[in-house]
CSV table of C-alpha atoms in Angstrom, one decimal:
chain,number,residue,atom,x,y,z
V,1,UNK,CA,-96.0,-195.7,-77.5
V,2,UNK,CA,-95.1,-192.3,-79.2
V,3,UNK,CA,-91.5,-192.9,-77.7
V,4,UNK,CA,-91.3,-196.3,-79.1
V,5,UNK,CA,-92.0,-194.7,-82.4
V,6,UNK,CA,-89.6,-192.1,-82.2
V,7,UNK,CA,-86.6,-194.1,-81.2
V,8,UNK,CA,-87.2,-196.3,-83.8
V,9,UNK,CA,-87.2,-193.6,-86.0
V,10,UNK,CA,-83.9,-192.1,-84.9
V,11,UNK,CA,-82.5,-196.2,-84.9
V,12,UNK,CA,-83.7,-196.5,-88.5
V,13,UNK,CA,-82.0,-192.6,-89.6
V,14,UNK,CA,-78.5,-194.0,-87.7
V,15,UNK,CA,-78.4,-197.0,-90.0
V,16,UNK,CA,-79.5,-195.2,-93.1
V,17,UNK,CA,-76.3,-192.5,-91.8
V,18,UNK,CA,-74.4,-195.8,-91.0
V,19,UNK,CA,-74.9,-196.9,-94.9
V,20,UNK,CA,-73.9,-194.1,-96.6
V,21,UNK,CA,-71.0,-192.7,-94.8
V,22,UNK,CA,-69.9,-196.8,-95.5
V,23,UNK,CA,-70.5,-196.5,-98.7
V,24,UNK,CA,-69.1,-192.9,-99.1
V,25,UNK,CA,-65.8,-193.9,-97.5
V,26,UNK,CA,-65.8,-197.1,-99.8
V,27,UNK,CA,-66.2,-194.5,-102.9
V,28,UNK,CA,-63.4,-192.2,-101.9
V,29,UNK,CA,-60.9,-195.2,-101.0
V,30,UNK,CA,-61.4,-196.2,-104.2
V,31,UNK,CA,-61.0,-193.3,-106.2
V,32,UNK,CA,-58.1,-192.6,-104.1
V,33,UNK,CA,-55.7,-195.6,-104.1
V,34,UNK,CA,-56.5,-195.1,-108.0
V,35,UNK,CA,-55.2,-191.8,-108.2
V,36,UNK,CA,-51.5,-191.8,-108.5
V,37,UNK,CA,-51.3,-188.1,-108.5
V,38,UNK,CA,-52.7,-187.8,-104.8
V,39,UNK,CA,-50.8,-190.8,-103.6
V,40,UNK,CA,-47.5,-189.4,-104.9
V,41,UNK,CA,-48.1,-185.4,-103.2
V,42,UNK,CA,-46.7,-184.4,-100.0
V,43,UNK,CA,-49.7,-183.6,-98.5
V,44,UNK,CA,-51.5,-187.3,-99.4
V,45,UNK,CA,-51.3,-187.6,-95.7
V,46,UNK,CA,-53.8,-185.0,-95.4
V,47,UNK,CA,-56.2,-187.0,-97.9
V,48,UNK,CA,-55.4,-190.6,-95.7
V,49,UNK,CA,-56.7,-189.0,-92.5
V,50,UNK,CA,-59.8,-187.5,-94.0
V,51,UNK,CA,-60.2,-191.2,-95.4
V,52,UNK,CA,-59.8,-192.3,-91.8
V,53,UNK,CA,-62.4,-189.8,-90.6
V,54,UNK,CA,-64.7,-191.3,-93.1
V,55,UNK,CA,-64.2,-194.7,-91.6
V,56,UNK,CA,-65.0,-193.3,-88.1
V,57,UNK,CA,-68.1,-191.4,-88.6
V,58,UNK,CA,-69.9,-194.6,-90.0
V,59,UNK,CA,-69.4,-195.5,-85.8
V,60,UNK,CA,-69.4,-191.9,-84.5
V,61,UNK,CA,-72.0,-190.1,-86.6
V,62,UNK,CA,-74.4,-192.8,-85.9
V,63,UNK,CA,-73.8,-192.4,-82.0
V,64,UNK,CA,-73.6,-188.6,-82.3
V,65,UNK,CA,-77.5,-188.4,-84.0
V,66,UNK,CA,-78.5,-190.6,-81.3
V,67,UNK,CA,-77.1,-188.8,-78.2
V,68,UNK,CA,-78.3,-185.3,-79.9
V,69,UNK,CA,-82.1,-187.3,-79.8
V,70,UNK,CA,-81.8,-188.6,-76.3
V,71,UNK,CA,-80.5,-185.0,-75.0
V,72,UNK,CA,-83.0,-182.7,-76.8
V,73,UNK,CA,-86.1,-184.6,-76.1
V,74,UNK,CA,-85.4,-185.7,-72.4
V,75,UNK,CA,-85.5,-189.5,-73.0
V,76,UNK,CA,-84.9,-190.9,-70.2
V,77,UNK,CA,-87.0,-189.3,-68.3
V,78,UNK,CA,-90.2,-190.7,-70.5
V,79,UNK,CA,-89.5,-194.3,-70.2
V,80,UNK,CA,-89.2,-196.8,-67.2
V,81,UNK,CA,-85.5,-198.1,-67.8
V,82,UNK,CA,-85.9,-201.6,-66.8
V,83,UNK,CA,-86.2,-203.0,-70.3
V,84,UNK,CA,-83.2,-204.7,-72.0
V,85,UNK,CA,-82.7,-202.2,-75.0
V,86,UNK,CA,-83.4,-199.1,-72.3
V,87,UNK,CA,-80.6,-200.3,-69.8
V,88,UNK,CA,-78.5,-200.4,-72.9
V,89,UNK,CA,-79.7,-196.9,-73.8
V,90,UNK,CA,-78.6,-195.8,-70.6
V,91,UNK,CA,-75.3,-197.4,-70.6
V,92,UNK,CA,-74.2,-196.7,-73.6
V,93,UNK,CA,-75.5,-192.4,-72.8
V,94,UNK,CA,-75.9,-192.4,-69.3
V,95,UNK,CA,-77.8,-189.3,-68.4
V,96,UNK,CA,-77.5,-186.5,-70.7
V,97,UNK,CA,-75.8,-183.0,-70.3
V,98,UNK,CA,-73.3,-184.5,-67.6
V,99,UNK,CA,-70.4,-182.4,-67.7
V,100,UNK,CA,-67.0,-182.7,-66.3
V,101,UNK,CA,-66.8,-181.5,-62.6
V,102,UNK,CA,-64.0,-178.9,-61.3
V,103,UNK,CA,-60.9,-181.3,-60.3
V,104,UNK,CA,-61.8,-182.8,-57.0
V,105,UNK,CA,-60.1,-186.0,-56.2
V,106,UNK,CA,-61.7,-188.9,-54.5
V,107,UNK,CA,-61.5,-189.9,-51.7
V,108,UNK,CA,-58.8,-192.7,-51.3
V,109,UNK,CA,-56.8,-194.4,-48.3
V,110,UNK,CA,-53.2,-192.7,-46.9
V,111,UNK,CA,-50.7,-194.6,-48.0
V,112,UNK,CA,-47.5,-194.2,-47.0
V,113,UNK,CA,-44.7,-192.6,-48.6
V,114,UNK,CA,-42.5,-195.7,-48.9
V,115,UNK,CA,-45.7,-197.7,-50.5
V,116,UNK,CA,-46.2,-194.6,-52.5
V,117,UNK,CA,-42.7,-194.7,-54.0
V,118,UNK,CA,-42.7,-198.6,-54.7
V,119,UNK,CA,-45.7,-198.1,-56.6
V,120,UNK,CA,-44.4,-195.5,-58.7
V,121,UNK,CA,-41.0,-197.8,-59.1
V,122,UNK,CA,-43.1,-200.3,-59.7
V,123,UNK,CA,-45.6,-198.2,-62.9
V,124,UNK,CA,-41.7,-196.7,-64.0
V,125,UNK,CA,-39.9,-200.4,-64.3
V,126,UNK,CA,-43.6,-201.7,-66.1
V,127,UNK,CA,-43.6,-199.4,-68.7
V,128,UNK,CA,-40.1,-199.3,-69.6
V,129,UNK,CA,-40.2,-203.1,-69.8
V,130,UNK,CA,-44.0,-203.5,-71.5
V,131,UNK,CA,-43.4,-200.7,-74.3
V,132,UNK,CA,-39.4,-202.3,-74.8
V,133,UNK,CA,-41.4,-205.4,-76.2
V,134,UNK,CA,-43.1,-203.8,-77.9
V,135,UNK,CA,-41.2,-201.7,-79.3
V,136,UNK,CA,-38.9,-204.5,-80.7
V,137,UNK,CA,-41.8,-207.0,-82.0
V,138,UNK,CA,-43.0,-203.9,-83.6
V,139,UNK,CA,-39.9,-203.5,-85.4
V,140,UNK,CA,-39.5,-206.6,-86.1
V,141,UNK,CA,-43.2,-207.0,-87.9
V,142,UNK,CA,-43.0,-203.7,-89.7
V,143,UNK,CA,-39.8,-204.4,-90.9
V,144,UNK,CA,-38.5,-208.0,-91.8
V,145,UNK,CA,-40.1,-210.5,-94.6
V,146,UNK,CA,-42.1,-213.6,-93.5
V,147,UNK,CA,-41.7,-216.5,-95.9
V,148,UNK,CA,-45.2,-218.1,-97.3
V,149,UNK,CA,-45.4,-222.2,-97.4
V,150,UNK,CA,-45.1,-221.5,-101.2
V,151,UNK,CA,-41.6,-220.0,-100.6
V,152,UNK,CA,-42.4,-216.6,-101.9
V,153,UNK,CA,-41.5,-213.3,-99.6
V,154,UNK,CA,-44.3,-211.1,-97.7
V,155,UNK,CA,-43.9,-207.8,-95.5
V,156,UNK,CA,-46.5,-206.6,-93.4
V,157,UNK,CA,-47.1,-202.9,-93.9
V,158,UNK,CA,-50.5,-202.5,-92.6
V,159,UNK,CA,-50.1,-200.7,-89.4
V,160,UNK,CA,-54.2,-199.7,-89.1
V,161,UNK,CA,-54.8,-203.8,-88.3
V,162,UNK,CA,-51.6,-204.3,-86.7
V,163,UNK,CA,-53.8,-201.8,-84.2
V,164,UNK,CA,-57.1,-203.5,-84.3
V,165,UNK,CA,-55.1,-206.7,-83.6
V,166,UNK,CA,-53.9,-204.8,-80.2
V,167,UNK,CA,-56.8,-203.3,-79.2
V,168,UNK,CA,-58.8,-206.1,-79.4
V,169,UNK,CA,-56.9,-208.7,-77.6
V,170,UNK,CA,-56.9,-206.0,-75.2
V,171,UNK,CA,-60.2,-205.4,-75.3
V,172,UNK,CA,-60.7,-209.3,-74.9
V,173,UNK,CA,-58.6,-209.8,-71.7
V,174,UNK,CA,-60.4,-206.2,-69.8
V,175,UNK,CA,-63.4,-207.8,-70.4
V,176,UNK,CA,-62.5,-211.5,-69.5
V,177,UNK,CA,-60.9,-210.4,-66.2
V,178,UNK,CA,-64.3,-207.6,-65.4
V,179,UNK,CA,-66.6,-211.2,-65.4
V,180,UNK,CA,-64.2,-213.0,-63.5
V,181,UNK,CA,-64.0,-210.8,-60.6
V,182,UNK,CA,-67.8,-209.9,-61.1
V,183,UNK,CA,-67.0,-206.5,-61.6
V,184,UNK,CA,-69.6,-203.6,-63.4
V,185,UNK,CA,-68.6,-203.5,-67.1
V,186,UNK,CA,-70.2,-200.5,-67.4
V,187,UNK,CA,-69.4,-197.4,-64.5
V,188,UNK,CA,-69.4,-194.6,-66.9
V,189,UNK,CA,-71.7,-193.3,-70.2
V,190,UNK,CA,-69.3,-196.0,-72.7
V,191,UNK,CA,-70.3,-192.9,-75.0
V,192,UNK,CA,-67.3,-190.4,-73.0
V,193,UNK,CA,-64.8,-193.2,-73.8
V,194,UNK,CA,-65.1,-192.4,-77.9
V,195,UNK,CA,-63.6,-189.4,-77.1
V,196,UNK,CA,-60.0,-190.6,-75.3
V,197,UNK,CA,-60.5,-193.5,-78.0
V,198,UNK,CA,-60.5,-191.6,-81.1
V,199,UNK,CA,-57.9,-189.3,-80.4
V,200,UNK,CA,-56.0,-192.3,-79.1
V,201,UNK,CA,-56.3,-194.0,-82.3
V,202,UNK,CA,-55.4,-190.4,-84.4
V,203,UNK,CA,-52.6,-190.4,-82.3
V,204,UNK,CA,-51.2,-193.4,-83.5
V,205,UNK,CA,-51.7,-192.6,-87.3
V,206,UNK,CA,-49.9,-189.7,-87.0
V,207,UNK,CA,-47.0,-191.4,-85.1
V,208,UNK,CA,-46.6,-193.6,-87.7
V,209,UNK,CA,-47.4,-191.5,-90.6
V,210,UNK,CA,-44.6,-188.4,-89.4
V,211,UNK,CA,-42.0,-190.8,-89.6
V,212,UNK,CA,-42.4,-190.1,-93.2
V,213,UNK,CA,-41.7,-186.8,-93.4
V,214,UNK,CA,-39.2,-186.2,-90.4
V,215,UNK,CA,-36.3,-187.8,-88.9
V,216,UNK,CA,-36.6,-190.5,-86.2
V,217,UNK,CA,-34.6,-188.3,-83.5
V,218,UNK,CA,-37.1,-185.2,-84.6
V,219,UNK,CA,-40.2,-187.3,-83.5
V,220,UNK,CA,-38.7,-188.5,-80.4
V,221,UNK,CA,-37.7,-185.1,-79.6
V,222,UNK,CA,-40.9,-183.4,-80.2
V,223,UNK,CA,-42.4,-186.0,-77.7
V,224,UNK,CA,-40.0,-184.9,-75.1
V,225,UNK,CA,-41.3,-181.5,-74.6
V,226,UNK,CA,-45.3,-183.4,-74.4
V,227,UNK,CA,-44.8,-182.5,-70.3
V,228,UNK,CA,-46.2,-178.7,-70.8
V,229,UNK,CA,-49.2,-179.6,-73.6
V,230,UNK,CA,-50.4,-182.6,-71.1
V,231,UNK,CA,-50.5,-179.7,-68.0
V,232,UNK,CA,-52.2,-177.3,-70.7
V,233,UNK,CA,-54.8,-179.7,-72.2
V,234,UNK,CA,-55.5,-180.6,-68.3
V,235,UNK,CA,-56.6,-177.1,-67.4
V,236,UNK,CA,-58.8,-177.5,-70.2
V,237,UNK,CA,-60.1,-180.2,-70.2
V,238,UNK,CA,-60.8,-180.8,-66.0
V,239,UNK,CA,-59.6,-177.2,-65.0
V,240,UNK,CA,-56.5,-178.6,-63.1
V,241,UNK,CA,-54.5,-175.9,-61.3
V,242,UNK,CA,-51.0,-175.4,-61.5
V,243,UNK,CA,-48.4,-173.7,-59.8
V,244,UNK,CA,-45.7,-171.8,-61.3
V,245,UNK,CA,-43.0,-174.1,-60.0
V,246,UNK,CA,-44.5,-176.9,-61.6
V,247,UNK,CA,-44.6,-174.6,-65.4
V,248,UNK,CA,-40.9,-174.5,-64.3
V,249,UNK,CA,-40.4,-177.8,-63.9
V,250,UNK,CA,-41.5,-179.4,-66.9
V,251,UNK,CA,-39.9,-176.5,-69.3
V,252,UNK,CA,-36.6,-177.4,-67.4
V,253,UNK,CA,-37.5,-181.6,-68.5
V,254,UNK,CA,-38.0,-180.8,-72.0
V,255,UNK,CA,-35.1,-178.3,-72.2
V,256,UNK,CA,-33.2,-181.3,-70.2
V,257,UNK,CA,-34.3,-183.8,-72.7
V,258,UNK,CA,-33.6,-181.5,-76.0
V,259,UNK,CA,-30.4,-180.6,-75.0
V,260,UNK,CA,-30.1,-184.6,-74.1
V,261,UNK,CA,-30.8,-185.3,-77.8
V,262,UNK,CA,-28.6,-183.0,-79.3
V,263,UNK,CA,-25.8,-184.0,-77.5
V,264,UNK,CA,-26.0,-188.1,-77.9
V,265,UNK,CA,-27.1,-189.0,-81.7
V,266,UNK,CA,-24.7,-189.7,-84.3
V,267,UNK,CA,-25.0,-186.6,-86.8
V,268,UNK,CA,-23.3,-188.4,-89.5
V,269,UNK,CA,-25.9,-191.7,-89.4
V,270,UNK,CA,-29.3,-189.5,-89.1
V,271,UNK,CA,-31.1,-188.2,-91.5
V,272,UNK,CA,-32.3,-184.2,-91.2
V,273,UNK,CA,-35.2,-184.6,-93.3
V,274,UNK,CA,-37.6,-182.5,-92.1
V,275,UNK,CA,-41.3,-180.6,-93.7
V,276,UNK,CA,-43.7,-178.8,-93.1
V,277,UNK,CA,-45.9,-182.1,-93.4
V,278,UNK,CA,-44.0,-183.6,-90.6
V,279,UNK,CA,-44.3,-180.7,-88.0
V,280,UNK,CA,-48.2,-180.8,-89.0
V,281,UNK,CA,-48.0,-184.4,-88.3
V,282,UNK,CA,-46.1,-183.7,-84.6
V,283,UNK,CA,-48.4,-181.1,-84.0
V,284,UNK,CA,-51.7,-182.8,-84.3
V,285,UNK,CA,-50.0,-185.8,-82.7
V,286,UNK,CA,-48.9,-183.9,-79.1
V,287,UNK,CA,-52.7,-182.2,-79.4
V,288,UNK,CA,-54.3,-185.7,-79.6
V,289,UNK,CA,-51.8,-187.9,-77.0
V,290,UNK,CA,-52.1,-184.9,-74.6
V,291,UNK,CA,-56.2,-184.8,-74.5
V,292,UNK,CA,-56.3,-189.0,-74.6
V,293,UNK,CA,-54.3,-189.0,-71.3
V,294,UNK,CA,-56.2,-185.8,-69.6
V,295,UNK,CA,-59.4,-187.0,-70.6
V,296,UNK,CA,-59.0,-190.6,-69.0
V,297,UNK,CA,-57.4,-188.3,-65.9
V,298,UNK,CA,-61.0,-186.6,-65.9
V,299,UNK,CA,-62.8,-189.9,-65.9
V,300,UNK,CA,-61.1,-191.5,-63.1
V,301,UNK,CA,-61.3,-188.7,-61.3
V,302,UNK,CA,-65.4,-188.2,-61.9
V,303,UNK,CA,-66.4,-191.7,-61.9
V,304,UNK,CA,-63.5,-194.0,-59.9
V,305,UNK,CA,-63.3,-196.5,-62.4
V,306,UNK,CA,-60.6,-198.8,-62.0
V,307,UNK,CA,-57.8,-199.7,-64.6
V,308,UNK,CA,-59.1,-202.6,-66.1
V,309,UNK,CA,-62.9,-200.4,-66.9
V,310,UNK,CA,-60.8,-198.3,-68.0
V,311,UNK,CA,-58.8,-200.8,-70.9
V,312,UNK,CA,-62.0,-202.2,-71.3
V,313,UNK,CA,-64.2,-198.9,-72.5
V,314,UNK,CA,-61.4,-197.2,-74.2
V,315,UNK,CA,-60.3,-200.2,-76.8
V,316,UNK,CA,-64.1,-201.1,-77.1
V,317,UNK,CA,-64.4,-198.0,-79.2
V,318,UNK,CA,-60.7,-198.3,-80.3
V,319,UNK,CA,-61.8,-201.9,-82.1
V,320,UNK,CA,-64.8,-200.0,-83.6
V,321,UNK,CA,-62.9,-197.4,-85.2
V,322,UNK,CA,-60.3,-199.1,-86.5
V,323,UNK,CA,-62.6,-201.9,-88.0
V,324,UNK,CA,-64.5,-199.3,-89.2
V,325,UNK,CA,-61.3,-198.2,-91.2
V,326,UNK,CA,-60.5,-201.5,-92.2
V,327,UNK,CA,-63.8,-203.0,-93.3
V,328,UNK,CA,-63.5,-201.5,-97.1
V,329,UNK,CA,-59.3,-202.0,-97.6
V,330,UNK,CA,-57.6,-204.1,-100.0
V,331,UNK,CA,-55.0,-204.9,-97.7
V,332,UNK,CA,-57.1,-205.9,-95.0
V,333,UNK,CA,-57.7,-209.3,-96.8
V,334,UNK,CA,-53.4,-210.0,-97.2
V,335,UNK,CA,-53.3,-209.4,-93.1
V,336,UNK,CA,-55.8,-211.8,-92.3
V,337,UNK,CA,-54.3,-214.2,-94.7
V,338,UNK,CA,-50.8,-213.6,-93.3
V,339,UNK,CA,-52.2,-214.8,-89.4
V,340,UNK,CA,-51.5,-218.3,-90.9
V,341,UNK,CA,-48.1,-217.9,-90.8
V,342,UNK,CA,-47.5,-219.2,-87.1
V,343,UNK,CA,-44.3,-216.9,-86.7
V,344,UNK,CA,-45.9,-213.9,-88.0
V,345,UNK,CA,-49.2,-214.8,-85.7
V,346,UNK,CA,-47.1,-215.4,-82.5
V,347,UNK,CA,-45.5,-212.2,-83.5
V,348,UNK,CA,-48.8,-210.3,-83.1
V,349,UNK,CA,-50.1,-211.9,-80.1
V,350,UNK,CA,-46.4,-211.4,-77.7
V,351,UNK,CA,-47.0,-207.7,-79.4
V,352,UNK,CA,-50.3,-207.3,-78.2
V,353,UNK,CA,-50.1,-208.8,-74.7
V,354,UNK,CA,-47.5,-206.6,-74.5
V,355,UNK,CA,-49.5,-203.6,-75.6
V,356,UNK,CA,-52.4,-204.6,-73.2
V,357,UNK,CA,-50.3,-205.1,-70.1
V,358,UNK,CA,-48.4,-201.4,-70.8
V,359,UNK,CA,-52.0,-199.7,-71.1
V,360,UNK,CA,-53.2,-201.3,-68.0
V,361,UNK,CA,-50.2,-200.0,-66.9
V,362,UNK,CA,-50.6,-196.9,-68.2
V,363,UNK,CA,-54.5,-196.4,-67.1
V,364,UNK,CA,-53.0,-197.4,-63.6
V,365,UNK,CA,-50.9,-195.0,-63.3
V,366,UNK,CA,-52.5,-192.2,-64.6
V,367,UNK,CA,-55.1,-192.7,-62.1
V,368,UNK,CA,-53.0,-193.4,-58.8
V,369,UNK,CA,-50.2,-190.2,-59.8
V,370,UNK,CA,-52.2,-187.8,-62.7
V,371,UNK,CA,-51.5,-187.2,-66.3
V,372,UNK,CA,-48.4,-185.2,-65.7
V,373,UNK,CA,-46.9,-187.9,-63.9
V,374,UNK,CA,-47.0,-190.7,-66.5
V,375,UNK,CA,-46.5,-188.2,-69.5
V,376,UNK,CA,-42.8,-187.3,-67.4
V,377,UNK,CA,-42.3,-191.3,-67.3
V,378,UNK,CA,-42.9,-191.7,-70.8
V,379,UNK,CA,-40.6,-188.8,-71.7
V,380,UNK,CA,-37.6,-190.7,-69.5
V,381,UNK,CA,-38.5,-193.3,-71.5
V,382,UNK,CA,-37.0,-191.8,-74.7
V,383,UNK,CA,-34.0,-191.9,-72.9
């Protein structure tokens, strides 16, 4: 009974958190799209992605008191968990103070190396084609006017719902296809998916937002030497060991891809804008991207969830984050309105699908090959 008590306690101090930081967030957007001295600084990007972290914590902060509960008092060991709102407990948390293990993979058939090689030809040829469409629709959406049935002009600019749309189709499909094969939804704590899933969505922003400050072939550059940061961030993160050949290696890739650059863009059509705000941007960017991709690495390693668990716990927290962010904005209202346009609408769902089938894609083959492996695909791929 005391338990009962105290978890509802905690429930009713995560929705009292839950309303505040909502309401905080709703203050400082606000006061901050009217401010036209912050909006017009360099460093308003800096001001944007504290008002993003003030969308996530109405999810995270919430999650973070009631984890910090569940740990300290040794919940789960208290209570029976055969209840409905117990087995949701111990989905969502899993059993407290789990910790990554030392890298040890699991056990998994011989395959040959012929088989092994198709499948890597195959992961290679699916992400070059997925992200392609994508790339282009993306373009396309960000970048031409859609005309309304009253004849006026309208250009989506909202790239934060253009990645809720994503995730959630995605989201919608992992979950779809789990029930149709009768698979377990749930195979690891959903709580250690936030963390891939928030820097995942960081990521993102900052893709997006460096694009202001520094040239195109800067960013693509800066996300051809990501081979070194992924192999640091995974003896971090699952204490992978790596020879000094391998170091070698992917120095030689980037220095291979640089040179690359330099060599093959038109000096006289790009622009060298470049700031400090832009290198913060890349920086923060390669630090995020490189943990999202080492800490799914760590999960299928530790739990041997399969690609489609994977898509399906990652963009459940990606859809709660960015709604989060989206719940309180002006624009949020135009974007929705804007689905009613069937071009633009079509638009979004060929550029989601597309973005689904590259993550499963992705989660696929960072489980079969490693991290390293699909972050030296994805730097070809600027190619």
């Amino acid at each position: 009974m005391r338990s009962k008590i105290s978890i509802g306690l905690v429930i009713g101090l995560c929705s009292l958190s839950t309303w505040l930081f909502a309401h905080l967030y709703k203050e400082l957007l606000t006061a901050y799209e009217q401010s036209g001295s912050l909006t017009n600084m360099e460093y308003s990007w800096f001001f944007r992605l504290l008002l993003n972290f003030a969308g996530y914590a109405t999810v995270l902060l919430p999650l973070f008191i009631m984890y910090k509960y569940i740990d300290k008092t040794n919940y789960f060991d208290k209570i029976v968990s055969n209840g409905c709102f117990s087995r949701c407990l111990v989905a969502c948390f899993g059993e407290p103070n789990e910790r990554m293990p030392d890298t040890v993979k699991p056990l998994k058939v011989d395959e040959t190396p012929a088989r092994e090689s198709l499948e890597l030809a195959f992961c290679f040829a699916g992400l070059m084609g997925a992200y392609l469409v994508w790339g282009l629709l993306q373009e396309k959406i960000m970048t031409q006017n859609y005309v309304m049935p009253d004849g006026s002009l309208l250009r989506f600019n909202d790239s934060q719902f253009l990645v809720f749309i994503n995730r959630l189709l995605a989201f919608t499909i992992a979950l779809a296809r789990l029930i149709c094969m009768r698979k377990h939804l749930v195979v690891a704590p959903l709580y250690k998916f936030s963390f891939c899933s928030l820097t995942n969505v960081i990521s993102a922003w900052c893709q997006y937002e460096a694009l202001k400050y520094v040239s195109f072939p800067t960013q693509v550059l800066s996300k051809s030497c990501k081979v070194i940061p992924v192999m640091l961030m995974g003896k971090v993160v699952s204490r992978n060991k790596y020879e000094l050949y391998e170091y070698v290696t992917a120095g030689l890739i980037s220095v291979g891809m640089v040179l690359f650059m330099f060599g093959s863009h038109d000096d006289n059509a790009v622009s060298t804008m470049t700031t400090m705000s832009g290198f913060m941007l890349l920086a923060l960017y390669m630090m995020c991207d490189s943990f999202t991709s080492s800490w799914q690495d760590a999960l299928f390693m530790q739990y041997n969830c399969n690609s489609m668990q994977m898509l399906c716990g990652v963009n459940l927290f990606s859809c709660l984050l960015t709604a989060s962010a989206l719940l309180h904005h002006s624009s949020t209202m135009n974007s929705i309105a804007l689905l009613q346009h069937p071009v633009f609408a079509s638009d979004c769902f060929l550029l989601s699908v597309s973005s689904a089938i590259g993550q499963l894609i992705i989660y696929h083959t960072v489980s079969k090959f490693g991290a390293v492996v699909f972050t030296i695909i994805m730097t070809l791929r600027q190619l």
